[in-house]
Amino acid sequence: MRSRSTRTVRRATATAVASAMVMLVAACGGSDGGGGGGGGKNAADLKIAFIAADGSQNFTQEMLEGARAAGDELGVNVQAIAPTKLDGPAQVKMFEDAMRTATDGIAIMTLTPDLLTRPESRAVAQDIPVLSVDVPPLPGSNVTAYLGNDNVAAGAMLAQAAIDQLKADGTTTGKAVVASPIPGVAPLDNRAKGMAQAFQQNLSGFTVVGPVASAPDPTANFSTWSNLVAANSDASVFLDSGDAANASLARINRDAGNKYLTGAFDLNEAGLQAVKDGVNFASADPEHFLKGYLATRLLIENALGKNKLPDGWWVSTAHLVTKDNVDEIIARQQSRQSRLDWYRPTIDEQMKNPPIKPLDQAN
């Protein structure tokens, strides 16, 4: 269970051929939930899918674990699937297949929302409930339910931790480099925007370079960040809005003798270890497990006629991981059940008081 101080920190609100590239787990358990066709259905008969973007990355793995946890808890056979790498066309194929096999509801987290717009609109036209997760749906999709972070606030949260450390050290002037791994993907861009704004508003003596492009692939990300650090040798802060940079920036900073403040998003193992070792000053956790769980539970409860899908933006929470609380987070990450136990107070609170804002405010 989380401590009061941990809860305070985490409230920062205010991230091949399809059938051969699938990570698929069927989850079963006990209870019931909510669905697209109305009452009279049994949980065991529901057909629900959660389709994420890139099975090689931590953010997808966390979401799928959350989806499985919801299915297990509510007694629903949930398809929790993703391409084994970032592959928009493969994900489109998975979504189109799910339109036949998951007619009670589909949760979709995509980094190529333009490719999913038409399939999503067809699913909506067929009365299949569709819930976008982490990346807002594009207008042509006709999807009106979205669950995701306040990404500007999450980016500002990470940057503010760096600012606080700089001020504590008496540093009020300098240079910070901010990057997004996939420019044009709204949540990643908005995280980077929040980082830049935090420096501009709260440490005006710092020059901000960017947001510039890094890369989503770990190898390309390391290469890009190596070049960015070399080109900005006078900078003291390097921040990325994506997953792969946790390892990239930690390696670069370690090799440089920990002379920089480096941080990124998500919870891959290398990133958590880097925070524990003090190499990265922090990591921003968008709580992807929680999003996977909540999205799947909302679809299930909708399908069973218990609750309707939200009409608008369900604002999910983010959490700052630092050396002070990293051991707690590492313990949380040990199993699906340990994650579920840790998140339970937030789950109960949000299901009781849904945090809904208009969809056009989503960032």
Coordinates of C-alpha atoms in Angstrom, one line a residue:
M1 CA 0.0 0.0 0.0
R2 CA 1.3 3.4 -0.8
S3 CA 2.3 5.9 1.9
R4 CA 0.7 9.3 2.3
S5 CA 3.8 11.0 1.0
T6 CA 3.8 8.7 -2.0
R7 CA 0.2 9.5 -2.7
T8 CA 1.0 13.2 -2.6
V9 CA 3.8 12.9 -5.1
R10 CA 1.8 10.7 -7.5
R11 CA -1.1 13.1 -7.7
A12 CA 0.8 15.0 -10.4
T13 CA -2.0 15.3 -12.9
A14 CA -2.9 18.7 -12.0
T15 CA 2.3 7.2 -22.4
A16 CA 5.8 -8.0 -38.7
V17 CA 2.6 -9.7 -39.9
A18 CA 0.0 -9.3 -37.2
S19 CA -0.7 -13.0 -36.3
A20 CA 3.1 -13.7 -36.2
M21 CA 3.8 -10.6 -34.1
V22 CA 1.3 -11.1 -31.3
M23 CA 1.7 -11.2 -27.6
L24 CA -1.5 -12.9 -26.5
V25 CA -2.6 -13.8 -23.1
A26 CA -6.1 -15.0 -22.1
A27 CA -7.0 -14.1 -18.5
C28 CA -9.7 -15.7 -16.4
G29 CA -10.9 -15.0 -12.8
G30 CA -14.0 -14.2 -10.8
S31 CA -16.7 -11.5 -10.6
D32 CA -18.3 -9.4 -13.3
G33 CA -18.1 -6.1 -15.1
G34 CA -19.8 -3.9 -17.8
G35 CA -20.5 -4.1 -21.6
G36 CA -21.6 -2.8 -25.0
G37 CA -24.6 -4.9 -25.7
G38 CA -26.6 -4.1 -22.5
G39 CA -27.8 -6.4 -19.7
G40 CA -28.4 -10.1 -19.7
K41 CA -24.8 -11.1 -20.5
N42 CA -22.5 -13.3 -18.4
A43 CA -18.9 -12.2 -17.7
A44 CA -17.6 -15.5 -19.0
D45 CA -19.3 -15.0 -22.3
L46 CA -17.9 -11.5 -23.0
K47 CA -15.5 -10.8 -25.9
I48 CA -13.1 -8.0 -24.9
A49 CA -9.7 -7.0 -26.4
F50 CA -7.0 -4.6 -25.3
I51 CA -4.6 -3.8 -28.2
A52 CA -1.4 -1.9 -27.5
A53 CA 1.3 -0.5 -29.7
D54 CA 4.7 -2.2 -29.1
G55 CA 5.2 -5.4 -27.2
S56 CA 8.9 -4.8 -26.8
Q57 CA 8.5 -1.7 -24.7
N58 CA 7.7 -1.3 -21.0
F59 CA 4.6 1.0 -21.6
T60 CA 2.8 -1.7 -23.6
Q61 CA 3.9 -4.5 -21.2
E62 CA 2.5 -2.6 -18.3
M63 CA -0.8 -1.9 -20.0
L64 CA -1.3 -5.5 -21.0
E65 CA -0.6 -6.6 -17.5
G66 CA -3.3 -4.2 -16.3
A67 CA -5.8 -5.5 -18.9
R68 CA -5.1 -9.1 -17.8
A69 CA -5.5 -8.2 -14.2
A70 CA -9.0 -6.7 -14.9
G71 CA -10.0 -9.7 -16.9
D72 CA -8.8 -12.1 -14.2
E73 CA -10.5 -10.2 -11.4
L74 CA -13.8 -9.8 -13.3
G75 CA -14.0 -13.3 -14.8
V76 CA -13.6 -12.2 -18.4
N77 CA -11.5 -13.8 -21.2
V78 CA -9.6 -10.7 -22.3
Q79 CA -7.4 -10.7 -25.5
A80 CA -4.4 -8.6 -24.4
I81 CA -2.3 -8.3 -27.5
A82 CA 0.3 -6.1 -29.3
P83 CA 2.8 -6.3 -32.2
T84 CA 6.2 -7.4 -31.0
K85 CA 7.6 -4.0 -32.2
L86 CA 6.1 -0.7 -33.3
D87 CA 4.2 -1.6 -36.4
G88 CA 1.1 0.5 -37.3
P89 CA -0.1 -1.7 -40.1
A90 CA 0.2 -4.9 -38.0
Q91 CA -1.8 -3.1 -35.2
V92 CA -4.5 -2.2 -37.8
K93 CA -4.8 -5.9 -38.7
M94 CA -5.2 -6.8 -35.1
F95 CA -7.9 -4.2 -34.6
E96 CA -9.8 -5.4 -37.7
D97 CA -9.5 -9.0 -36.4
A98 CA -10.8 -7.9 -33.0
M99 CA -13.8 -6.3 -34.7
R100 CA -14.9 -10.0 -35.3
T101 CA -13.6 -11.6 -32.1
A102 CA -14.1 -8.8 -29.4
T103 CA -17.5 -7.4 -30.2
D104 CA -18.2 -6.4 -26.6
G105 CA -15.5 -3.9 -26.5
I106 CA -12.0 -2.9 -27.8
A107 CA -9.4 -0.8 -25.9
I108 CA -6.8 0.6 -28.3
M109 CA -3.5 2.2 -27.5
T110 CA -1.7 3.3 -30.7
L111 CA 1.2 5.4 -31.6
T112 CA -0.1 5.6 -35.2
P113 CA -3.6 7.0 -34.6
D114 CA -4.0 8.2 -38.2
L115 CA -3.8 4.6 -39.4
L116 CA -6.5 3.5 -36.9
T117 CA -9.0 6.3 -37.6
R118 CA -11.0 4.5 -40.3
P119 CA -11.0 1.1 -38.6
E120 CA -12.2 2.7 -35.4
S121 CA -15.0 4.6 -37.2
R122 CA -16.1 1.3 -38.8
A123 CA -16.2 -0.4 -35.4
V124 CA -18.2 2.5 -33.9
A125 CA -20.6 2.2 -36.8
Q126 CA -21.0 -1.5 -36.0
D127 CA -21.9 -0.6 -32.4
I128 CA -18.7 -2.1 -31.0
P129 CA -17.6 0.0 -27.9
V130 CA -14.2 1.5 -28.5
L131 CA -12.1 3.1 -25.8
S132 CA -8.9 5.0 -26.7
V133 CA -6.0 4.7 -24.2
D134 CA -3.0 6.9 -23.7
V135 CA -3.3 8.6 -27.1
P136 CA -6.4 10.7 -27.8
P137 CA -8.6 9.5 -30.7
L138 CA -8.6 11.6 -33.9
P139 CA -11.8 13.3 -34.8
G140 CA -12.6 11.1 -37.8
S141 CA -12.6 7.9 -35.6
N142 CA -15.9 8.9 -33.9
V143 CA -14.5 7.5 -30.7
T144 CA -15.7 9.6 -27.8
A145 CA -14.2 7.7 -24.8
Y146 CA -10.6 8.3 -23.9
L147 CA -8.5 7.4 -20.9
G148 CA -5.1 9.0 -20.5
N149 CA -2.8 11.2 -18.5
D150 CA -2.5 15.0 -18.3
N151 CA 0.7 14.8 -20.2
V152 CA 1.7 18.5 -19.9
A153 CA 1.4 18.2 -16.1
A154 CA 3.4 14.9 -16.2
G155 CA 6.2 16.4 -18.1
A156 CA 6.2 19.4 -15.8
M157 CA 6.4 17.1 -12.9
L158 CA 9.6 15.5 -14.1
A159 CA 11.2 18.8 -15.0
Q160 CA 10.2 20.4 -11.7
A161 CA 12.1 17.6 -9.9
A162 CA 15.2 18.6 -11.8
I163 CA 14.5 22.3 -11.2
D164 CA 14.2 21.7 -7.4
Q165 CA 17.5 19.9 -7.4
L166 CA 19.2 22.6 -9.4
K167 CA 17.9 25.3 -7.0
A168 CA 19.0 23.3 -4.0
D169 CA 22.5 23.2 -5.5
G170 CA 22.4 26.9 -6.1
T171 CA 22.3 26.5 -9.9
T172 CA 20.0 29.1 -11.5
T173 CA 21.5 29.4 -15.0
G174 CA 22.4 26.8 -17.6
K175 CA 20.9 24.8 -20.5
A176 CA 18.5 21.9 -20.7
V177 CA 17.8 19.6 -23.7
V178 CA 14.3 18.2 -24.0
A179 CA 13.4 15.5 -26.5
S180 CA 10.4 13.4 -27.7
P181 CA 11.0 10.0 -29.3
I182 CA 8.1 10.3 -31.9
P183 CA 7.4 13.9 -32.8
G184 CA 3.8 14.3 -33.8
V185 CA 2.4 11.8 -31.2
A186 CA 0.4 14.1 -28.9
P187 CA 1.1 12.6 -25.5
L188 CA 4.9 12.5 -26.1
D189 CA 4.9 16.0 -27.5
N190 CA 2.8 17.3 -24.6
R191 CA 5.1 15.7 -22.0
A192 CA 8.0 17.5 -23.7
K193 CA 6.0 20.7 -23.8
G194 CA 5.4 20.4 -20.1
M195 CA 9.1 20.0 -19.4
A196 CA 10.0 23.0 -21.5
Q197 CA 7.3 25.1 -19.9
A198 CA 8.4 24.2 -16.4
F199 CA 11.9 25.5 -17.1
Q200 CA 10.6 28.7 -18.8
Q201 CA 8.3 29.4 -15.9
N202 CA 10.3 28.3 -12.9
L203 CA 13.9 28.6 -13.8
S204 CA 14.1 31.3 -16.4
G205 CA 17.9 31.5 -16.2
F206 CA 18.0 28.2 -18.1
T207 CA 17.9 28.0 -21.9
V208 CA 15.8 25.1 -23.2
V209 CA 16.8 23.4 -26.4
G210 CA 13.9 21.6 -28.0
P211 CA 11.8 19.7 -27.9
V212 CA 14.0 17.8 -30.4
A213 CA 13.5 14.3 -31.8
S214 CA 15.2 11.3 -30.2
A215 CA 13.9 7.9 -31.3
P216 CA 11.6 5.1 -29.9
D217 CA 13.9 2.2 -30.7
P218 CA 16.5 1.6 -28.0
T219 CA 19.5 1.4 -30.3
A220 CA 18.5 4.5 -32.3
N221 CA 17.6 6.3 -29.1
F222 CA 21.1 5.8 -27.7
S223 CA 22.8 6.9 -30.9
T224 CA 20.6 10.0 -31.1
W225 CA 21.1 11.0 -27.5
S226 CA 24.9 10.5 -27.8
N227 CA 24.9 13.0 -30.6
L228 CA 22.6 15.4 -28.7
V229 CA 24.8 15.3 -25.6
A230 CA 27.9 15.8 -27.8
A231 CA 26.3 18.8 -29.6
N232 CA 25.2 20.3 -26.3
S233 CA 28.2 19.7 -24.1
D234 CA 27.5 22.9 -22.2
A235 CA 24.0 21.6 -21.1
S236 CA 23.5 20.1 -17.6
V237 CA 20.0 18.6 -18.0
F238 CA 18.8 16.1 -20.5
L239 CA 15.2 14.9 -20.5
D240 CA 13.2 12.6 -22.8
S241 CA 9.4 12.0 -22.9
G242 CA 9.8 8.3 -23.9
D243 CA 10.7 4.9 -22.6
A244 CA 14.0 4.0 -24.3
A245 CA 15.9 7.0 -23.0
N246 CA 15.9 5.8 -19.5
A247 CA 18.6 3.3 -20.4
S248 CA 20.3 5.6 -23.0
L249 CA 20.6 8.6 -20.7
A250 CA 21.7 6.5 -17.8
R251 CA 24.5 4.9 -19.9
I252 CA 25.6 8.3 -21.2
N253 CA 25.6 9.9 -17.7
R254 CA 27.3 7.0 -16.1
D255 CA 30.1 7.1 -18.7
A256 CA 30.4 10.9 -18.1
G257 CA 30.8 10.4 -14.3
N258 CA 27.3 11.4 -13.4
K259 CA 27.9 15.0 -14.3
Y260 CA 24.3 15.6 -15.7
L261 CA 20.8 15.5 -14.5
T262 CA 19.1 12.9 -16.7
G263 CA 15.5 11.5 -16.7
A264 CA 12.8 10.1 -18.8
F265 CA 9.4 8.3 -18.7
D266 CA 8.2 4.8 -17.9
L267 CA 9.5 1.9 -15.8
N268 CA 11.9 -0.3 -17.7
E269 CA 14.2 -2.3 -15.5
A270 CA 17.3 -0.3 -16.6
G271 CA 15.6 2.9 -15.8
L272 CA 14.5 1.9 -12.3
Q273 CA 18.0 0.6 -11.6
A274 CA 19.4 3.9 -12.8
V275 CA 17.2 5.8 -10.4
K276 CA 18.2 3.5 -7.6
D277 CA 21.9 4.0 -8.4
G278 CA 21.4 7.8 -8.6
V279 CA 22.5 7.9 -12.2
N280 CA 19.1 9.2 -13.4
F281 CA 17.6 11.7 -10.9
A282 CA 14.1 10.5 -11.5
S283 CA 11.6 8.7 -13.8
A284 CA 8.1 9.8 -14.6
D285 CA 5.7 6.8 -14.3
P286 CA 2.5 7.4 -16.3
E287 CA 1.0 4.4 -14.5
H288 CA 0.3 2.3 -17.6
F289 CA -0.8 -0.7 -15.6
L290 CA -3.5 1.4 -14.0
K291 CA -4.6 2.6 -17.4
G292 CA -4.7 -1.0 -18.8
Y293 CA -6.8 -2.1 -15.8
L294 CA -9.2 0.8 -15.8
A295 CA -9.8 0.7 -19.6
T296 CA -10.5 -3.0 -19.5
R297 CA -12.8 -2.8 -16.5
L298 CA -14.7 0.1 -18.0
L299 CA -15.3 -2.0 -21.2
I300 CA -16.4 -5.0 -19.1
E301 CA -18.8 -3.0 -16.9
N302 CA -20.2 -1.3 -20.0
A303 CA -20.8 -4.7 -21.6
L304 CA -22.6 -6.0 -18.6
G305 CA -24.8 -3.0 -18.4
K306 CA -23.5 -1.8 -15.0
N307 CA -21.9 1.5 -16.2
K308 CA -21.7 3.3 -19.5
L309 CA -18.4 4.1 -21.1
P310 CA -17.2 7.7 -20.2
D311 CA -18.2 10.4 -22.7
G312 CA -15.0 12.4 -22.7
W313 CA -11.5 12.2 -21.1
W314 CA -11.0 10.0 -18.1
V315 CA -7.9 11.7 -16.5
S316 CA -5.5 9.1 -15.3
T317 CA -2.7 9.8 -12.8
A318 CA 1.1 10.0 -13.0
H319 CA 3.8 9.3 -10.4
L320 CA 7.3 10.6 -9.8
V321 CA 9.9 7.9 -9.1
T322 CA 13.0 9.1 -7.2
K323 CA 15.7 7.5 -5.1
D324 CA 13.5 8.1 -2.1
N325 CA 10.7 5.8 -3.3
V326 CA 12.2 3.6 -6.0
D327 CA 12.5 0.6 -3.7
E328 CA 8.7 0.8 -3.1
I329 CA 8.1 0.9 -6.8
I330 CA 10.5 -2.0 -7.5
A331 CA 8.5 -4.0 -4.9
R332 CA 5.2 -3.0 -6.6
Q333 CA 6.5 -4.2 -9.9
Q334 CA 7.3 -7.8 -8.7
S335 CA 4.0 -9.3 -9.8
R336 CA 0.5 -8.6 -11.3
Q337 CA -1.0 -9.0 -7.8
S338 CA 1.5 -6.6 -6.1
R339 CA 0.7 -4.0 -8.7
L340 CA -3.0 -4.5 -8.3
D341 CA -2.7 -4.3 -4.5
W342 CA -0.7 -1.0 -4.7
Y343 CA -3.1 0.6 -7.1
R344 CA -6.3 -0.5 -5.3
P345 CA -6.9 2.7 -3.4
T346 CA -6.7 4.7 -6.7
I347 CA -8.9 2.2 -8.5
D348 CA -11.6 2.4 -5.9
E349 CA -11.4 6.2 -5.8
Q350 CA -11.6 6.7 -9.5
M351 CA -14.4 4.1 -10.0
K352 CA -16.4 5.9 -7.3
N353 CA -15.7 9.4 -8.6
P354 CA -14.8 9.2 -12.3
P355 CA -12.3 12.0 -13.2
I356 CA -13.9 13.1 -16.5
K357 CA -13.1 16.2 -18.5
P358 CA -14.2 17.2 -22.0
L359 CA -12.4 15.2 -24.7
D360 CA -11.2 18.4 -26.5
Q361 CA -9.2 19.2 -23.4
A362 CA -7.1 16.0 -23.6
N363 CA -3.4 16.5 -24.0

